[in-house]
Amino acid sequence: MVTWWTQQGLGLQLVVGVVALVIVAGLLWMLLSLVLLPLLAVLQRVLSSVENTTSMSTQDYLLGTLTLAVAPDHTGEVMVTGGGRARQTYPAKLWSGTHRPLEQGTKVVIIELTEGVAYVDEVAAHNQP
């Protein structure tokens, strides 16, 4: 067999080599598809319960700074500065019971986060004994 192979021309050897590579590549692709893709699907299901997010939950009370002023009937913007999280900005509205406007740069506590809107009140109002 080896002598027959060595007696063949270079063209035939190249064609057979390319066909062999295509077959090997196809077999590897099928192996990866049949083994690794189901394995990745299982890993995704197992790890999907692990939360990797920097957004705050609705139960967090975080500190922030107003980047835009907030008035009773107007929406401003707050930048989260507390809780060891990455800086994030949210639309801000006054928390119910707060009727005075808060100026830009005011330190606030984020009391509630609902549908992406942070409801805030001034930190000084919550630091009183």
Short mmCIF file of N, CA, C and O in Angstrom, two decimals:
data_model
loop_
_atom_site.label_atom_id
_atom_site.label_comp_id
_atom_site.label_asym_id
_atom_site.label_seq_id
_atom_site.Cartn_x
_atom_site.Cartn_y
_atom_site.Cartn_z
N MET A 1 0.83 -1.18 0.00
CA MET A 1 0.00 0.00 0.00
C MET A 1 0.88 1.24 0.00
O MET A 1 0.57 2.20 -0.71
N VAL A 2 1.93 1.25 0.81
CA VAL A 2 2.81 2.41 0.86
C VAL A 2 3.52 2.60 -0.47
O VAL A 2 3.66 3.73 -0.95
N THR A 3 3.96 1.51 -1.10
CA THR A 3 4.62 1.64 -2.40
C THR A 3 3.65 2.14 -3.45
O THR A 3 4.02 2.96 -4.29
N TRP A 4 2.42 1.67 -3.40
CA TRP A 4 1.43 2.17 -4.36
C TRP A 4 1.23 3.67 -4.16
O TRP A 4 1.17 4.42 -5.11
N TRP A 5 1.15 4.10 -2.90
CA TRP A 5 0.93 5.51 -2.58
C TRP A 5 2.09 6.38 -3.07
O TRP A 5 1.87 7.45 -3.62
N THR A 6 3.29 5.90 -2.89
CA THR A 6 4.45 6.69 -3.30
C THR A 6 4.61 6.74 -4.81
O THR A 6 5.23 7.65 -5.34
N GLN A 7 4.02 5.79 -5.51
CA GLN A 7 4.11 5.79 -6.97
C GLN A 7 3.08 6.72 -7.61
O GLN A 7 3.18 7.02 -8.79
N GLN A 8 2.09 7.17 -6.88
CA GLN A 8 1.05 8.02 -7.43
C GLN A 8 1.59 9.44 -7.59
O GLN A 8 2.52 9.88 -6.92
N GLY A 9 0.94 10.18 -8.43
CA GLY A 9 1.36 11.56 -8.69
C GLY A 9 0.99 12.48 -7.54
O GLY A 9 0.16 12.16 -6.68
N LEU A 10 1.60 13.65 -7.55
CA LEU A 10 1.37 14.64 -6.49
C LEU A 10 -0.08 15.11 -6.49
O LEU A 10 -0.65 15.37 -5.43
N GLY A 11 -0.69 15.22 -7.64
CA GLY A 11 -2.09 15.66 -7.73
C GLY A 11 -3.03 14.73 -7.01
O GLY A 11 -3.91 15.16 -6.27
N LEU A 12 -2.89 13.44 -7.21
CA LEU A 12 -3.74 12.47 -6.54
C LEU A 12 -3.50 12.49 -5.03
O LEU A 12 -4.45 12.41 -4.25
N GLN A 13 -2.25 12.64 -4.62
CA GLN A 13 -1.93 12.70 -3.20
C GLN A 13 -2.58 13.92 -2.55
O GLN A 13 -3.12 13.84 -1.44
N LEU A 14 -2.57 15.06 -3.25
CA LEU A 14 -3.20 16.28 -2.72
C LEU A 14 -4.71 16.11 -2.60
O LEU A 14 -5.31 16.49 -1.60
N VAL A 15 -5.32 15.53 -3.62
CA VAL A 15 -6.78 15.34 -3.59
C VAL A 15 -7.17 14.41 -2.46
O VAL A 15 -8.10 14.69 -1.69
N VAL A 16 -6.46 13.31 -2.30
CA VAL A 16 -6.76 12.37 -1.22
C VAL A 16 -6.51 13.03 0.14
O VAL A 16 -7.30 12.85 1.08
N GLY A 17 -5.46 13.81 0.26
CA GLY A 17 -5.17 14.50 1.52
C GLY A 17 -6.26 15.50 1.88
O GLY A 17 -6.70 15.59 3.04
N VAL A 18 -6.73 16.28 0.90
CA VAL A 18 -7.79 17.26 1.16
C VAL A 18 -9.09 16.56 1.54
O VAL A 18 -9.78 16.97 2.47
N VAL A 19 -9.42 15.49 0.84
CA VAL A 19 -10.63 14.73 1.17
C VAL A 19 -10.53 14.17 2.58
O VAL A 19 -11.50 14.21 3.35
N ALA A 20 -9.36 13.65 2.94
CA ALA A 20 -9.17 13.11 4.29
C ALA A 20 -9.34 14.21 5.34
O ALA A 20 -9.97 14.00 6.38
N LEU A 21 -8.80 15.40 5.08
CA LEU A 21 -8.94 16.52 6.02
C LEU A 21 -10.40 16.94 6.17
O LEU A 21 -10.87 17.23 7.27
N VAL A 22 -11.14 16.97 5.07
CA VAL A 22 -12.56 17.33 5.13
C VAL A 22 -13.34 16.30 5.93
O VAL A 22 -14.20 16.65 6.75
N ILE A 23 -13.03 15.04 5.74
CA ILE A 23 -13.72 13.98 6.50
C ILE A 23 -13.39 14.09 7.98
O ILE A 23 -14.28 14.01 8.83
N VAL A 24 -12.12 14.29 8.31
CA VAL A 24 -11.73 14.43 9.72
C VAL A 24 -12.38 15.66 10.33
O VAL A 24 -12.90 15.62 11.46
N ALA A 25 -12.40 16.78 9.61
CA ALA A 25 -13.05 18.00 10.12
C ALA A 25 -14.54 17.77 10.33
O ALA A 25 -15.11 18.21 11.34
N GLY A 26 -15.19 17.07 9.43
CA GLY A 26 -16.61 16.76 9.58
C GLY A 26 -16.88 15.89 10.78
O GLY A 26 -17.85 16.11 11.52
N LEU A 27 -16.03 14.90 11.00
CA LEU A 27 -16.19 14.03 12.17
C LEU A 27 -15.98 14.81 13.47
O LEU A 27 -16.72 14.61 14.44
N LEU A 28 -14.98 15.68 13.49
CA LEU A 28 -14.76 16.52 14.69
C LEU A 28 -15.94 17.44 14.94
O LEU A 28 -16.36 17.63 16.08
N TRP A 29 -16.49 18.03 13.87
CA TRP A 29 -17.65 18.91 14.01
C TRP A 29 -18.84 18.15 14.59
O TRP A 29 -19.53 18.64 15.48
N MET A 30 -19.08 16.94 14.09
CA MET A 30 -20.18 16.14 14.62
C MET A 30 -19.94 15.78 16.07
O MET A 30 -20.86 15.81 16.89
N LEU A 31 -18.70 15.43 16.41
CA LEU A 31 -18.38 15.10 17.79
C LEU A 31 -18.62 16.29 18.71
O LEU A 31 -19.23 16.15 19.77
N LEU A 32 -18.16 17.45 18.30
CA LEU A 32 -18.37 18.65 19.11
C LEU A 32 -19.86 18.98 19.22
O LEU A 32 -20.34 19.37 20.29
N SER A 33 -20.59 18.82 18.14
CA SER A 33 -22.02 19.13 18.16
C SER A 33 -22.78 18.17 19.06
O SER A 33 -23.69 18.56 19.78
N LEU A 34 -22.44 16.91 19.00
CA LEU A 34 -23.18 15.90 19.76
C LEU A 34 -22.79 15.85 21.23
O LEU A 34 -23.58 15.43 22.07
N VAL A 35 -21.57 16.26 21.56
CA VAL A 35 -21.10 16.15 22.94
C VAL A 35 -21.07 17.50 23.64
O VAL A 35 -21.63 17.66 24.72
N LEU A 36 -20.42 18.48 23.03
CA LEU A 36 -20.20 19.74 23.73
C LEU A 36 -21.43 20.63 23.80
O LEU A 36 -21.65 21.30 24.81
N LEU A 37 -22.23 20.68 22.76
CA LEU A 37 -23.40 21.56 22.80
C LEU A 37 -24.41 21.14 23.86
O LEU A 37 -24.90 21.99 24.61
N PRO A 38 -24.73 19.84 24.00
CA PRO A 38 -25.61 19.47 25.12
C PRO A 38 -24.95 19.74 26.48
O PRO A 38 -25.64 20.14 27.43
N LEU A 39 -23.66 19.55 26.58
CA LEU A 39 -22.96 19.85 27.82
C LEU A 39 -23.05 21.34 28.15
O LEU A 39 -23.30 21.72 29.30
N LEU A 40 -22.89 22.20 27.16
CA LEU A 40 -23.02 23.64 27.37
C LEU A 40 -24.44 24.01 27.77
O LEU A 40 -24.65 24.90 28.60
N ALA A 41 -25.44 23.35 27.19
CA ALA A 41 -26.83 23.61 27.56
C ALA A 41 -27.08 23.25 29.03
O ALA A 41 -27.77 23.97 29.75
N VAL A 42 -26.53 22.13 29.48
CA VAL A 42 -26.68 21.72 30.88
C VAL A 42 -25.99 22.72 31.80
O VAL A 42 -26.55 23.13 32.82
N LEU A 43 -24.78 23.13 31.44
CA LEU A 43 -24.07 24.12 32.26
C LEU A 43 -24.83 25.44 32.33
O LEU A 43 -24.88 26.07 33.38
N GLN A 44 -25.44 25.85 31.23
CA GLN A 44 -26.19 27.09 31.22
C GLN A 44 -27.38 27.00 32.16
O GLN A 44 -27.68 27.94 32.88
N ARG A 45 -28.06 25.86 32.19
CA ARG A 45 -29.19 25.69 33.10
C ARG A 45 -28.74 25.69 34.55
O ARG A 45 -29.40 26.24 35.42
N VAL A 46 -27.64 25.03 34.82
CA VAL A 46 -27.15 24.95 36.20
C VAL A 46 -26.71 26.32 36.68
O VAL A 46 -26.99 26.72 37.82
N LEU A 47 -26.03 27.08 35.82
CA LEU A 47 -25.47 28.36 36.23
C LEU A 47 -26.42 29.53 36.04
O LEU A 47 -26.11 30.65 36.44
N SER A 48 -27.59 29.32 35.45
CA SER A 48 -28.50 30.44 35.20
C SER A 48 -29.06 31.02 36.49
O SER A 48 -29.46 32.18 36.52
N SER A 49 -29.08 30.24 37.55
CA SER A 49 -29.59 30.77 38.81
C SER A 49 -28.59 31.68 39.50
O SER A 49 -28.95 32.42 40.41
N VAL A 50 -27.35 31.67 39.06
CA VAL A 50 -26.34 32.55 39.63
C VAL A 50 -26.53 33.93 39.04
O VAL A 50 -26.50 34.10 37.84
N GLU A 51 -26.74 34.92 39.90
CA GLU A 51 -26.98 36.28 39.42
C GLU A 51 -25.67 37.03 39.39
O GLU A 51 -24.95 37.10 40.37
N ASN A 52 -25.37 37.58 38.23
CA ASN A 52 -24.16 38.39 38.07
C ASN A 52 -24.60 39.72 37.49
O ASN A 52 -24.59 39.93 36.30
N THR A 53 -24.99 40.62 38.36
CA THR A 53 -25.51 41.90 37.91
C THR A 53 -25.05 43.01 38.82
O THR A 53 -24.75 42.78 39.98
N THR A 54 -25.00 44.19 38.27
CA THR A 54 -24.66 45.34 39.10
C THR A 54 -25.89 46.20 39.36
O THR A 54 -25.78 47.22 40.01
N SER A 55 -27.04 45.79 38.86
CA SER A 55 -28.24 46.56 39.13
C SER A 55 -28.72 46.27 40.54
O SER A 55 -28.49 45.20 41.09
N MET A 56 -29.39 47.23 41.13
CA MET A 56 -29.80 47.07 42.51
C MET A 56 -31.16 46.40 42.61
O MET A 56 -31.99 46.56 41.72
N SER A 57 -31.36 45.64 43.65
CA SER A 57 -32.64 45.00 43.85
C SER A 57 -33.59 45.99 44.49
O SER A 57 -33.19 47.03 45.01
N THR A 58 -34.85 45.64 44.49
CA THR A 58 -35.85 46.55 45.05
C THR A 58 -35.76 46.63 46.57
O THR A 58 -36.37 47.50 47.17
N GLN A 59 -35.01 45.75 47.20
CA GLN A 59 -34.89 45.76 48.66
C GLN A 59 -33.69 46.57 49.16
O GLN A 59 -33.53 46.75 50.35
N ASP A 60 -32.83 47.03 48.26
CA ASP A 60 -31.64 47.77 48.67
C ASP A 60 -31.99 49.22 49.00
O ASP A 60 -32.79 49.84 48.33
N TYR A 61 -31.35 49.72 50.03
CA TYR A 61 -31.41 51.14 50.35
C TYR A 61 -30.02 51.67 50.07
O TYR A 61 -29.09 51.41 50.81
N LEU A 62 -29.90 52.40 49.00
CA LEU A 62 -28.59 52.87 48.57
C LEU A 62 -28.51 54.38 48.64
O LEU A 62 -29.52 55.08 48.57
N LEU A 63 -27.29 54.87 48.73
CA LEU A 63 -27.06 56.30 48.70
C LEU A 63 -26.80 56.74 47.28
O LEU A 63 -26.23 56.00 46.49
N GLY A 64 -27.19 57.97 47.00
CA GLY A 64 -26.96 58.51 45.68
C GLY A 64 -26.82 60.01 45.74
O GLY A 64 -27.03 60.64 46.77
N THR A 65 -26.46 60.57 44.61
CA THR A 65 -26.33 62.01 44.46
C THR A 65 -27.17 62.42 43.27
O THR A 65 -27.08 61.81 42.20
N LEU A 66 -27.97 63.46 43.45
CA LEU A 66 -28.79 63.92 42.35
C LEU A 66 -27.93 64.60 41.29
O LEU A 66 -27.17 65.52 41.61
N THR A 67 -28.03 64.14 40.07
CA THR A 67 -27.32 64.79 38.97
C THR A 67 -28.25 65.76 38.25
O THR A 67 -27.78 66.63 37.53
N LEU A 68 -29.55 65.62 38.45
CA LEU A 68 -30.56 66.58 37.99
C LEU A 68 -31.54 66.79 39.13
O LEU A 68 -31.92 65.84 39.81
N ALA A 69 -31.97 68.03 39.32
CA ALA A 69 -32.89 68.36 40.41
C ALA A 69 -34.21 67.61 40.25
O ALA A 69 -34.61 67.26 39.14
N VAL A 70 -34.87 67.36 41.39
CA VAL A 70 -36.14 66.66 41.41
C VAL A 70 -37.17 67.56 42.09
O VAL A 70 -36.92 68.09 43.16
N ALA A 71 -38.32 67.73 41.45
CA ALA A 71 -39.43 68.48 42.02
C ALA A 71 -40.63 67.54 42.15
O ALA A 71 -40.63 66.46 41.57
N PRO A 72 -41.67 67.95 42.91
CA PRO A 72 -42.79 67.05 43.15
C PRO A 72 -43.42 66.45 41.89
O PRO A 72 -43.80 65.29 41.90
N ASP A 73 -43.55 67.18 40.82
CA ASP A 73 -44.18 66.64 39.62
C ASP A 73 -43.20 66.48 38.46
O ASP A 73 -43.61 66.37 37.31
N HIS A 74 -41.91 66.47 38.75
CA HIS A 74 -40.89 66.37 37.70
C HIS A 74 -39.91 65.25 38.02
O HIS A 74 -39.67 64.94 39.18
N THR A 75 -39.35 64.68 36.99
CA THR A 75 -38.38 63.60 37.15
C THR A 75 -36.98 64.17 37.01
O THR A 75 -36.71 64.95 36.11
N GLY A 76 -36.10 63.76 37.90
CA GLY A 76 -34.70 64.14 37.83
C GLY A 76 -33.86 62.91 37.54
O GLY A 76 -34.33 61.95 36.94
N GLU A 77 -32.62 62.94 38.02
CA GLU A 77 -31.72 61.81 37.81
C GLU A 77 -30.84 61.65 39.03
O GLU A 77 -30.37 62.63 39.59
N VAL A 78 -30.62 60.39 39.43
CA VAL A 78 -29.77 60.09 40.58
C VAL A 78 -28.66 59.15 40.14
O VAL A 78 -28.87 58.26 39.32
N MET A 79 -27.45 59.38 40.68
CA MET A 79 -26.33 58.48 40.43
C MET A 79 -26.06 57.73 41.72
O MET A 79 -25.85 58.34 42.77
N VAL A 80 -26.09 56.40 41.64
CA VAL A 80 -25.85 55.56 42.81
C VAL A 80 -24.38 55.67 43.19
O VAL A 80 -23.49 55.49 42.35
N THR A 81 -24.13 56.00 44.45
CA THR A 81 -22.75 56.14 44.92
C THR A 81 -22.45 55.22 46.09
O THR A 81 -21.33 55.20 46.57
N GLY A 82 -23.40 54.47 46.56
CA GLY A 82 -23.19 53.62 47.73
C GLY A 82 -23.40 52.17 47.42
O GLY A 82 -23.75 51.78 46.31
N GLY A 83 -23.18 51.34 48.42
CA GLY A 83 -23.45 49.92 48.29
C GLY A 83 -22.36 49.12 47.61
O GLY A 83 -22.55 47.96 47.29
N GLY A 84 -21.22 49.73 47.33
CA GLY A 84 -20.12 49.02 46.71
C GLY A 84 -20.40 48.60 45.28
O GLY A 84 -19.81 47.66 44.77
N ARG A 85 -21.30 49.27 44.62
CA ARG A 85 -21.67 48.91 43.26
C ARG A 85 -21.03 49.87 42.27
O ARG A 85 -20.56 50.93 42.62
N ALA A 86 -21.04 49.46 41.02
CA ALA A 86 -20.56 50.34 39.97
C ALA A 86 -21.50 51.54 39.88
O ALA A 86 -22.67 51.45 40.22
N ARG A 87 -20.99 52.65 39.44
CA ARG A 87 -21.83 53.85 39.32
C ARG A 87 -22.90 53.63 38.26
O ARG A 87 -22.60 53.22 37.15
N GLN A 88 -24.12 53.93 38.65
CA GLN A 88 -25.25 53.80 37.74
C GLN A 88 -26.14 55.01 37.93
O GLN A 88 -26.21 55.58 39.01
N THR A 89 -26.83 55.38 36.87
CA THR A 89 -27.79 56.47 36.98
C THR A 89 -29.18 55.94 36.70
O THR A 89 -29.36 55.02 35.91
N TYR A 90 -30.14 56.52 37.40
CA TYR A 90 -31.54 56.15 37.26
C TYR A 90 -32.38 57.41 37.19
O TYR A 90 -32.03 58.42 37.81
N PRO A 91 -33.52 57.36 36.49
CA PRO A 91 -34.48 58.46 36.61
C PRO A 91 -34.93 58.51 38.07
O PRO A 91 -35.09 57.46 38.71
N ALA A 92 -35.11 59.71 38.60
CA ALA A 92 -35.45 59.85 40.02
C ALA A 92 -36.73 60.65 40.19
O ALA A 92 -36.94 61.66 39.52
N LYS A 93 -37.56 60.17 41.09
CA LYS A 93 -38.77 60.89 41.50
C LYS A 93 -38.74 60.99 43.02
O LYS A 93 -38.10 60.19 43.70
N LEU A 94 -39.48 61.97 43.54
CA LEU A 94 -39.56 62.12 44.99
C LEU A 94 -40.37 60.99 45.59
O LEU A 94 -41.41 60.58 45.04
N TRP A 95 -39.90 60.50 46.70
CA TRP A 95 -40.61 59.45 47.43
C TRP A 95 -41.89 60.04 47.99
O TRP A 95 -41.94 61.21 48.36
N SER A 96 -42.95 59.24 48.08
CA SER A 96 -44.21 59.77 48.60
C SER A 96 -44.00 60.31 50.00
O SER A 96 -43.30 59.72 50.81
N GLY A 97 -44.59 61.42 50.30
CA GLY A 97 -44.40 62.08 51.59
C GLY A 97 -43.36 63.18 51.52
O GLY A 97 -43.22 63.98 52.43
N THR A 98 -42.59 63.23 50.44
CA THR A 98 -41.61 64.30 50.24
C THR A 98 -42.21 65.28 49.26
O THR A 98 -42.48 64.94 48.11
N HIS A 99 -42.43 66.51 49.72
CA HIS A 99 -43.09 67.50 48.87
C HIS A 99 -42.19 68.67 48.53
O HIS A 99 -42.59 69.55 47.79
N ARG A 100 -41.00 68.72 49.08
CA ARG A 100 -40.09 69.83 48.78
C ARG A 100 -39.14 69.41 47.65
O ARG A 100 -38.70 68.26 47.62
N PRO A 101 -38.81 70.31 46.75
CA PRO A 101 -37.88 69.97 45.67
C PRO A 101 -36.47 69.74 46.22
O PRO A 101 -36.09 70.32 47.23
N LEU A 102 -35.73 68.89 45.56
CA LEU A 102 -34.34 68.62 45.94
C LEU A 102 -33.44 69.10 44.80
O LEU A 102 -33.70 68.80 43.64
N GLU A 103 -32.42 69.83 45.15
CA GLU A 103 -31.53 70.44 44.16
C GLU A 103 -30.48 69.45 43.67
O GLU A 103 -30.17 68.44 44.33
N GLN A 104 -29.89 69.78 42.53
CA GLN A 104 -28.78 69.00 41.98
C GLN A 104 -27.63 68.98 42.98
O GLN A 104 -27.33 69.97 43.62
N GLY A 105 -27.02 67.82 43.16
CA GLY A 105 -25.91 67.66 44.10
C GLY A 105 -26.34 67.23 45.48
O GLY A 105 -25.50 66.94 46.34
N THR A 106 -27.63 67.15 45.74
CA THR A 106 -28.15 66.73 47.04
C THR A 106 -27.88 65.24 47.25
O THR A 106 -28.10 64.43 46.35
N LYS A 107 -27.40 64.89 48.44
CA LYS A 107 -27.21 63.48 48.80
C LYS A 107 -28.58 62.91 49.16
O LYS A 107 -29.31 63.49 49.96
N VAL A 108 -28.92 61.78 48.54
CA VAL A 108 -30.24 61.19 48.75
C VAL A 108 -30.10 59.72 49.09
O VAL A 108 -29.07 59.09 48.83
N VAL A 109 -31.14 59.19 49.68
CA VAL A 109 -31.26 57.75 49.90
C VAL A 109 -32.30 57.25 48.90
O VAL A 109 -33.35 57.87 48.71
N ILE A 110 -31.97 56.16 48.23
CA ILE A 110 -32.90 55.56 47.28
C ILE A 110 -33.75 54.57 48.07
O ILE A 110 -33.25 53.55 48.56
N ILE A 111 -35.01 54.90 48.21
CA ILE A 111 -35.90 54.11 49.06
C ILE A 111 -36.54 52.96 48.30
O ILE A 111 -36.73 51.87 48.83
N GLU A 112 -36.85 53.20 47.04
CA GLU A 112 -37.53 52.18 46.25
C GLU A 112 -37.10 52.30 44.80
O GLU A 112 -36.85 53.40 44.31
N LEU A 113 -37.00 51.17 44.14
CA LEU A 113 -36.71 51.14 42.71
C LEU A 113 -37.82 50.35 42.04
O LEU A 113 -37.95 49.15 42.24
N THR A 114 -38.64 51.04 41.26
CA THR A 114 -39.78 50.40 40.61
C THR A 114 -39.74 50.72 39.13
O THR A 114 -39.72 51.89 38.75
N GLU A 115 -39.71 49.66 38.31
CA GLU A 115 -39.69 49.78 36.86
C GLU A 115 -38.60 50.75 36.39
O GLU A 115 -38.81 51.56 35.50
N GLY A 116 -37.45 50.68 37.03
CA GLY A 116 -36.30 51.47 36.61
C GLY A 116 -36.29 52.90 37.12
O GLY A 116 -35.39 53.66 36.79
N VAL A 117 -37.26 53.29 37.91
CA VAL A 117 -37.32 54.64 38.47
C VAL A 117 -36.98 54.57 39.95
O VAL A 117 -37.58 53.79 40.70
N ALA A 118 -36.02 55.40 40.38
CA ALA A 118 -35.61 55.43 41.78
C ALA A 118 -36.43 56.49 42.52
O ALA A 118 -36.52 57.64 42.07
N TYR A 119 -37.05 56.09 43.62
CA TYR A 119 -37.79 57.03 44.46
C TYR A 119 -36.88 57.42 45.60
O TYR A 119 -36.39 56.57 46.35
N VAL A 120 -36.62 58.72 45.72
CA VAL A 120 -35.56 59.22 46.61
C VAL A 120 -36.10 60.18 47.64
O VAL A 120 -37.17 60.77 47.49
N ASP A 121 -35.33 60.33 48.71
CA ASP A 121 -35.55 61.35 49.73
C ASP A 121 -34.18 61.81 50.20
O ASP A 121 -33.19 61.08 50.09
N GLU A 122 -34.14 62.99 50.77
CA GLU A 122 -32.88 63.57 51.21
C GLU A 122 -32.31 62.76 52.38
O GLU A 122 -33.04 62.35 53.28
N VAL A 123 -31.01 62.53 52.36
CA VAL A 123 -30.36 61.76 53.43
C VAL A 123 -30.51 62.46 54.77
O VAL A 123 -30.78 61.82 55.79
N ALA A 124 -30.40 63.78 54.79
CA ALA A 124 -30.48 64.53 56.04
C ALA A 124 -31.82 64.30 56.74
O ALA A 124 -31.90 64.29 57.97
N ALA A 125 -32.88 64.07 55.99
CA ALA A 125 -34.20 63.83 56.58
C ALA A 125 -34.24 62.50 57.33
O ALA A 125 -35.06 62.31 58.22
N HIS A 126 -33.36 61.58 56.99
CA HIS A 126 -33.35 60.25 57.63
C HIS A 126 -32.27 60.13 58.70
O HIS A 126 -32.22 59.12 59.38
N ASN A 127 -31.43 61.14 58.85
CA ASN A 127 -30.37 61.11 59.86
C ASN A 127 -30.77 61.79 61.16
O ASN A 127 -29.99 61.84 62.09
N GLN A 128 -31.98 62.34 61.25
CA GLN A 128 -32.41 63.03 62.45
C GLN A 128 -32.74 62.03 63.54
O GLN A 128 -33.33 60.99 63.27
N PRO A 129 -32.39 62.33 64.80
CA PRO A 129 -32.69 61.40 65.90
C PRO A 129 -34.15 61.32 66.23
O PRO A 129 -34.95 62.07 65.95
#
